[in-house]
Amino acid sequence: MIIVMQLEATQAQVDAVAGAIKEIGLDPLILPGEDRVAIGIPASLSPDQRESLESVLGGMEGINKITNTSRPYKLASLEFRRQRTSIKVKDIEIGPGHFHVIGGPCSIESEEQFMGAAQMVKESGARILRGGAFKPRTSPYSFQGLAVEGLKIMKSVGDATGLVTITEVMSSDMVSTVAEYTDILQIGARSMQNFPLLIEAGKSQRPVFLKRGPSATVDEFLLAAEYVLNQGNNNVILCERGVLPIDRAYTRNTLDLGVVPVLKEYSHLPVFVDPSHGTGVAKYVAPMAKASMVVGADGLMIEMHPNPKVALSDGSQALVPDQFTKLMSELTALANATGIQMG
Ligand code: PEP
Ligand code: MN
């Protein structure tokens, strides 16, 4: 529920409405707007609560209108927060007016491999470096990542290059450790509904890059974001990375680019696209990356590797450095032609 106050409502009237909401046992959220204040109630209301609230508010002054929010997520919705979220990390901003490319290998394999990738990412103009230290692999026999050793490499390469870093955290008990070594916490597709992990990542107050689960609906995706936001952490970035395909013979997942304008319509959170996991095939990454920019994404996550043939994970979808550099210049040209700001 959102209570929109009148233009000329006084602070005392706003306080009175907030007080009445508290008396019913609910938490009011003051939403300052450009010209008027609104008061949101993020909880799902029971019919009884709704009825008593409506009767109390009916007699109060300074209210312009009361609207029932149409969606189950609240803090993630554009109805609730009408200003799009902008996230500052080190010297970059993620969100409106800034298109960012996150580049780097699927896994951190060694200091040499990761430093090599980082330098190429930096030279091509991208500002954010990715690399997995804890890898969620389908098989327990596949490479699982270098764990804390990988985090240490990430930190030293991030410090040496000045790039903003992002890496995945797979469990709630590792959030504080991973947060020591990286700027942005990635929550992987398989963990999208790991609620204790979402809550812990929320508490960390670190920017959270939340990947869409392979079969998650838009409501499920935004409700997962809601778990992080609900902890007072407003720094959430959504990432579409492909949903379960009907045909695995050609692509690994089906990149759902249609979800980008949908998420932008209903949520204020920045939306990224990962065409690497979305297609699973290196040669399809560039066309889908450019398409993502055109449909309104705020950025991309692209896997690249100095030598994909020897990559310990996801080599078949990794761009070689030249392909990554070429894609960056094509994206820059496309951005210039369409009034998008790179970086
Ligand atoms: C990754 O980014 O390397 C990864 C494992 O992605 P996802 O969680 O989208 O599968
Ligand atoms: Mn990967």
XYZ file of C-alpha atoms and ligand atoms in Angstrom:
354
model
C 0.000 0.000 0.000
C 1.232 3.507 -0.790
C -0.215 6.635 0.796
C 0.509 9.671 -1.345
C 0.426 12.875 0.695
C -0.917 16.161 -0.640
C 1.513 18.676 -2.146
C 0.974 21.024 0.781
C 0.943 18.325 3.508
C 2.827 19.402 6.626
C 5.503 17.394 8.395
C 3.092 16.978 11.323
C 0.530 15.379 8.989
C 3.158 13.027 7.558
C 4.224 12.076 11.097
C 0.622 11.490 12.117
C 0.002 9.107 9.209
C 3.252 7.252 9.917
C 2.277 7.010 13.596
C -1.151 5.577 12.741
C 0.503 2.904 10.578
C 2.859 1.970 13.425
C -0.070 1.645 15.810
C -1.497 -1.127 13.657
C 1.843 -2.916 14.003
C 3.184 -2.112 10.537
C 6.399 -0.387 9.458
C 5.869 2.787 7.454
C 8.533 3.733 4.951
C 8.786 7.439 4.142
C 9.346 7.875 0.415
C 10.372 11.461 -0.324
C 9.400 12.420 -3.876
C 10.294 15.369 -6.067
C 7.289 17.422 -5.005
C 5.389 15.372 -2.447
C 5.982 12.730 0.160
C 4.539 9.242 -0.058
C 4.443 6.656 2.690
C 4.835 3.034 1.714
C 3.946 -0.064 3.670
C 6.198 -2.847 2.398
C 4.416 -5.708 4.170
C 1.677 -7.847 2.639
C -1.430 -6.785 4.514
C -4.002 -9.161 5.941
C -7.635 -8.251 5.126
C -8.099 -7.161 8.769
C -5.040 -4.931 8.733
C -6.153 -3.402 5.452
C -9.605 -2.675 6.816
C -8.431 -1.047 10.054
C -5.798 0.952 8.180
C -8.305 2.236 5.656
C -10.714 3.302 8.369
C -8.004 5.106 10.404
C -6.484 6.810 7.376
C -9.907 7.795 6.035
C -10.236 10.439 8.749
C -6.728 11.857 8.516
C -5.632 15.125 6.975
C -3.011 15.735 4.322
C -3.633 12.552 2.338
C -4.034 12.850 -1.414
C -4.684 9.222 -2.296
C -4.158 5.660 -1.141
C -3.103 3.091 -3.711
C -2.768 -0.622 -3.357
C 0.483 -1.863 -4.855
C -0.222 -4.283 -7.625
C 2.798 -6.567 -7.200
C 4.067 -8.812 -4.393
C 7.506 -7.145 -4.239
C 7.592 -3.700 -2.673
C 11.066 -2.279 -2.068
C 12.201 -3.511 -5.491
C 9.291 -1.881 -7.296
C 9.291 1.348 -9.239
C 5.886 2.094 -7.712
C 7.580 2.282 -4.320
C 10.825 3.983 -5.279
C 10.266 6.237 -8.199
C 13.890 7.171 -8.567
C 16.060 4.620 -10.336
C 18.818 3.166 -8.214
C 22.339 4.342 -8.810
C 25.122 2.428 -7.070
C 28.526 3.932 -6.374
C 31.388 1.457 -6.173
C 34.883 2.913 -5.810
C 35.042 5.551 -8.561
C 32.261 4.200 -10.788
C 28.496 4.503 -10.804
C 26.177 1.702 -11.858
C 22.690 2.656 -12.946
C 21.076 5.440 -14.990
C 23.411 7.184 -17.408
C 26.232 4.636 -17.095
C 26.619 1.499 -19.194
C 29.202 -0.877 -17.713
C 30.826 -4.034 -18.989
C 32.051 -6.593 -16.489
C 34.762 -8.715 -18.086
C 36.960 -11.566 -16.965
C 37.298 -15.321 -16.855
C 34.728 -17.721 -15.478
C 37.243 -18.915 -12.868
C 40.359 -17.466 -11.332
C 42.919 -20.149 -12.213
C 46.259 -18.573 -11.294
C 47.761 -15.151 -10.601
C 49.246 -15.103 -14.112
C 45.983 -16.045 -15.871
C 43.919 -13.567 -13.864
C 46.400 -10.689 -14.183
C 46.603 -11.308 -17.934
C 42.811 -11.216 -18.247
C 42.564 -8.125 -16.030
C 45.039 -6.172 -18.121
C 43.108 -6.959 -21.282
C 39.822 -5.985 -19.633
C 41.346 -2.700 -18.533
C 42.996 -1.936 -21.887
C 39.710 -2.456 -23.700
C 38.033 0.177 -21.520
C 35.919 -1.974 -19.175
C 36.011 -1.012 -15.495
C 34.790 -4.109 -13.683
C 36.664 -7.407 -13.380
C 34.990 -10.746 -12.747
C 36.384 -14.129 -11.781
C 35.044 -17.025 -9.731
C 36.877 -18.357 -6.687
C 34.011 -20.582 -5.525
C 32.453 -22.309 -8.512
C 28.973 -23.836 -8.480
C 29.592 -26.775 -10.821
C 27.051 -29.299 -11.989
C 29.464 -32.140 -11.244
C 31.440 -32.482 -8.004
C 34.315 -33.819 -10.118
C 34.694 -30.565 -12.093
C 37.093 -27.796 -11.035
C 35.586 -26.145 -7.959
C 37.662 -22.960 -7.929
C 40.697 -21.875 -5.901
C 38.526 -20.767 -2.952
C 40.273 -18.320 -0.577
C 43.478 -18.556 -2.621
C 41.431 -17.260 -5.579
C 39.992 -14.441 -3.480
C 43.520 -13.352 -2.564
C 44.478 -13.267 -6.251
C 41.361 -11.222 -6.981
C 42.236 -8.686 -4.318
C 45.837 -8.257 -5.406
C 44.929 -7.990 -9.109
C 42.078 -5.584 -8.312
C 44.416 -3.393 -6.262
C 47.147 -3.481 -8.907
C 44.842 -2.578 -11.814
C 42.369 -0.300 -10.023
C 39.485 -2.289 -11.513
C 36.300 -2.796 -9.493
C 35.980 -6.509 -8.673
C 33.084 -8.958 -8.476
C 33.052 -12.583 -7.420
C 30.472 -15.146 -6.380
C 29.626 -16.078 -2.818
C 27.844 -19.408 -2.493
C 26.924 -19.634 1.184
C 25.840 -17.332 3.984
C 28.774 -18.250 6.226
C 31.225 -17.068 3.544
C 29.703 -13.609 2.973
C 31.994 -11.733 5.368
C 35.108 -13.526 4.052
C 34.267 -12.880 0.392
C 33.383 -9.252 1.191
C 36.931 -8.725 2.507
C 38.380 -9.440 -0.921
C 35.929 -8.029 -3.446
C 33.862 -4.919 -4.158
C 30.653 -6.571 -5.400
C 29.107 -9.830 -4.190
C 27.694 -12.035 -6.930
C 24.843 -14.376 -6.093
C 24.710 -17.075 -8.722
C 21.688 -18.319 -10.608
C 21.592 -21.544 -8.592
C 21.592 -19.544 -5.350
C 18.913 -17.024 -6.285
C 16.514 -18.477 -3.745
C 19.070 -19.307 -1.066
C 17.298 -17.079 1.432
C 19.861 -17.193 4.278
C 22.514 -16.177 1.724
C 20.354 -13.293 0.435
C 19.766 -12.064 3.987
C 23.461 -12.227 4.896
C 24.430 -10.451 1.668
C 21.824 -7.828 2.534
C 23.315 -7.339 5.992
C 26.806 -6.911 4.533
C 25.653 -3.671 2.857
C 27.907 -4.561 -0.100
C 26.557 -4.146 -3.636
C 24.872 -7.419 -4.602
C 24.792 -8.683 -8.201
C 21.848 -11.051 -8.267
C 21.588 -13.515 -11.142
C 18.203 -14.785 -12.210
C 17.535 -18.433 -11.411
C 17.293 -20.618 -14.542
C 13.556 -21.081 -14.068
C 12.659 -18.040 -11.972
C 9.664 -15.925 -12.866
C 9.902 -12.136 -12.718
C 8.044 -12.116 -9.386
C 10.395 -14.736 -7.922
C 13.426 -12.792 -9.174
C 12.257 -9.483 -7.706
C 11.187 -11.135 -4.451
C 14.709 -12.553 -4.161
C 16.025 -8.985 -4.580
C 13.486 -7.940 -1.943
C 15.248 -10.181 0.619
C 18.445 -8.153 0.160
C 16.672 -4.772 0.080
C 14.692 -5.701 3.154
C 17.954 -5.757 5.138
C 18.454 -2.075 4.379
C 20.854 -2.796 1.514
C 19.646 -0.794 -1.484
C 22.575 -1.735 -3.693
C 21.158 -4.544 -5.783
C 21.884 -5.162 -9.464
C 19.718 -7.659 -11.350
C 21.231 -9.911 -14.006
C 19.413 -11.907 -16.678
C 21.626 -14.889 -17.603
C 19.363 -17.153 -19.580
C 16.564 -19.460 -18.567
C 16.127 -23.183 -19.117
C 16.140 -23.808 -22.855
C 13.668 -25.897 -24.761
C 16.561 -26.898 -27.017
C 20.032 -27.554 -25.606
C 21.365 -28.720 -28.941
C 22.346 -25.194 -29.966
C 22.546 -23.010 -26.859
C 23.172 -23.670 -23.176
C 20.289 -21.495 -21.950
C 17.720 -19.236 -23.589
C 18.675 -15.621 -23.078
C 15.444 -13.890 -22.132
C 16.047 -10.399 -23.459
C 12.335 -9.725 -23.254
C 12.670 -9.618 -19.497
C 14.890 -6.519 -19.645
C 12.183 -3.972 -20.552
C 9.819 -5.781 -18.162
C 12.253 -5.426 -15.236
C 12.884 -1.795 -16.175
C 9.169 -1.102 -16.180
C 8.468 -2.644 -12.784
C 11.700 -2.094 -10.880
C 14.091 0.780 -10.208
C 17.072 -1.572 -9.926
C 19.830 -1.636 -12.576
C 19.532 -4.562 -14.993
C 22.541 -6.349 -16.489
C 22.644 -9.167 -19.040
C 25.101 -12.076 -19.166
C 25.105 -13.374 -22.756
C 27.996 -15.739 -21.954
C 25.977 -18.078 -19.734
C 22.863 -16.993 -21.635
C 24.062 -18.654 -24.831
C 27.036 -20.786 -23.772
C 28.604 -20.262 -27.200
C 31.372 -17.686 -27.723
C 30.286 -16.689 -31.240
C 26.774 -15.779 -30.070
C 27.989 -13.562 -27.237
C 28.697 -10.393 -29.250
C 25.344 -10.221 -31.093
C 23.406 -10.832 -27.868
C 25.568 -8.298 -26.016
C 24.726 -5.620 -28.574
C 21.057 -6.590 -28.483
C 21.114 -6.251 -24.687
C 22.317 -2.681 -24.964
C 19.539 -1.868 -27.428
C 16.770 -3.320 -25.239
C 17.778 -1.077 -22.346
C 20.196 -3.042 -20.165
C 22.437 -1.023 -17.839
C 25.405 -3.257 -18.447
C 26.820 -6.641 -19.375
C 28.743 -9.468 -17.807
C 31.032 -11.108 -20.373
C 33.384 -14.043 -19.874
C 36.769 -13.714 -21.540
C 39.949 -15.731 -21.115
C 43.542 -15.208 -22.294
C 43.393 -18.742 -23.736
C 39.896 -20.286 -23.632
C 41.163 -23.635 -24.960
C 42.835 -24.344 -21.616
C 40.164 -22.701 -19.407
C 39.212 -24.811 -16.387
C 35.552 -23.810 -16.733
C 33.270 -22.404 -19.422
C 35.962 -22.189 -22.108
C 33.458 -22.692 -24.934
C 31.649 -19.457 -24.119
C 34.713 -17.319 -23.338
C 35.812 -14.613 -25.766
C 39.481 -14.452 -26.683
C 41.054 -11.069 -25.856
C 40.767 -9.780 -29.445
C 37.072 -10.652 -29.582
C 36.521 -8.890 -26.264
C 38.335 -5.765 -27.447
C 36.382 -5.786 -30.715
C 33.092 -6.157 -28.842
C 34.003 -3.249 -26.578
C 34.607 -0.985 -29.557
C 31.373 -2.119 -31.239
C 29.458 -1.423 -28.029
C 31.064 2.010 -27.789
C 30.008 2.814 -31.365
C 26.486 1.597 -30.658
C 26.367 3.624 -27.440
C 27.499 6.755 -29.254
C 24.876 6.252 -31.942
C 22.043 5.774 -29.439
C 22.948 8.342 -26.771
C 24.111 5.808 -24.179
C 27.032 6.700 -21.927
C 29.722 3.997 -21.697
C 31.350 3.748 -18.292
C 29.230 -17.434 -13.371
O 28.982 -16.225 -13.461
O 30.370 -17.915 -13.584
C 28.129 -18.377 -13.082
C 28.345 -19.557 -12.516
O 26.938 -17.911 -13.501
P 25.434 -18.433 -13.238
O 25.253 -18.357 -11.751
O 24.617 -17.434 -13.989
O 25.341 -19.814 -13.793
Mn 31.003 -19.266 -16.000
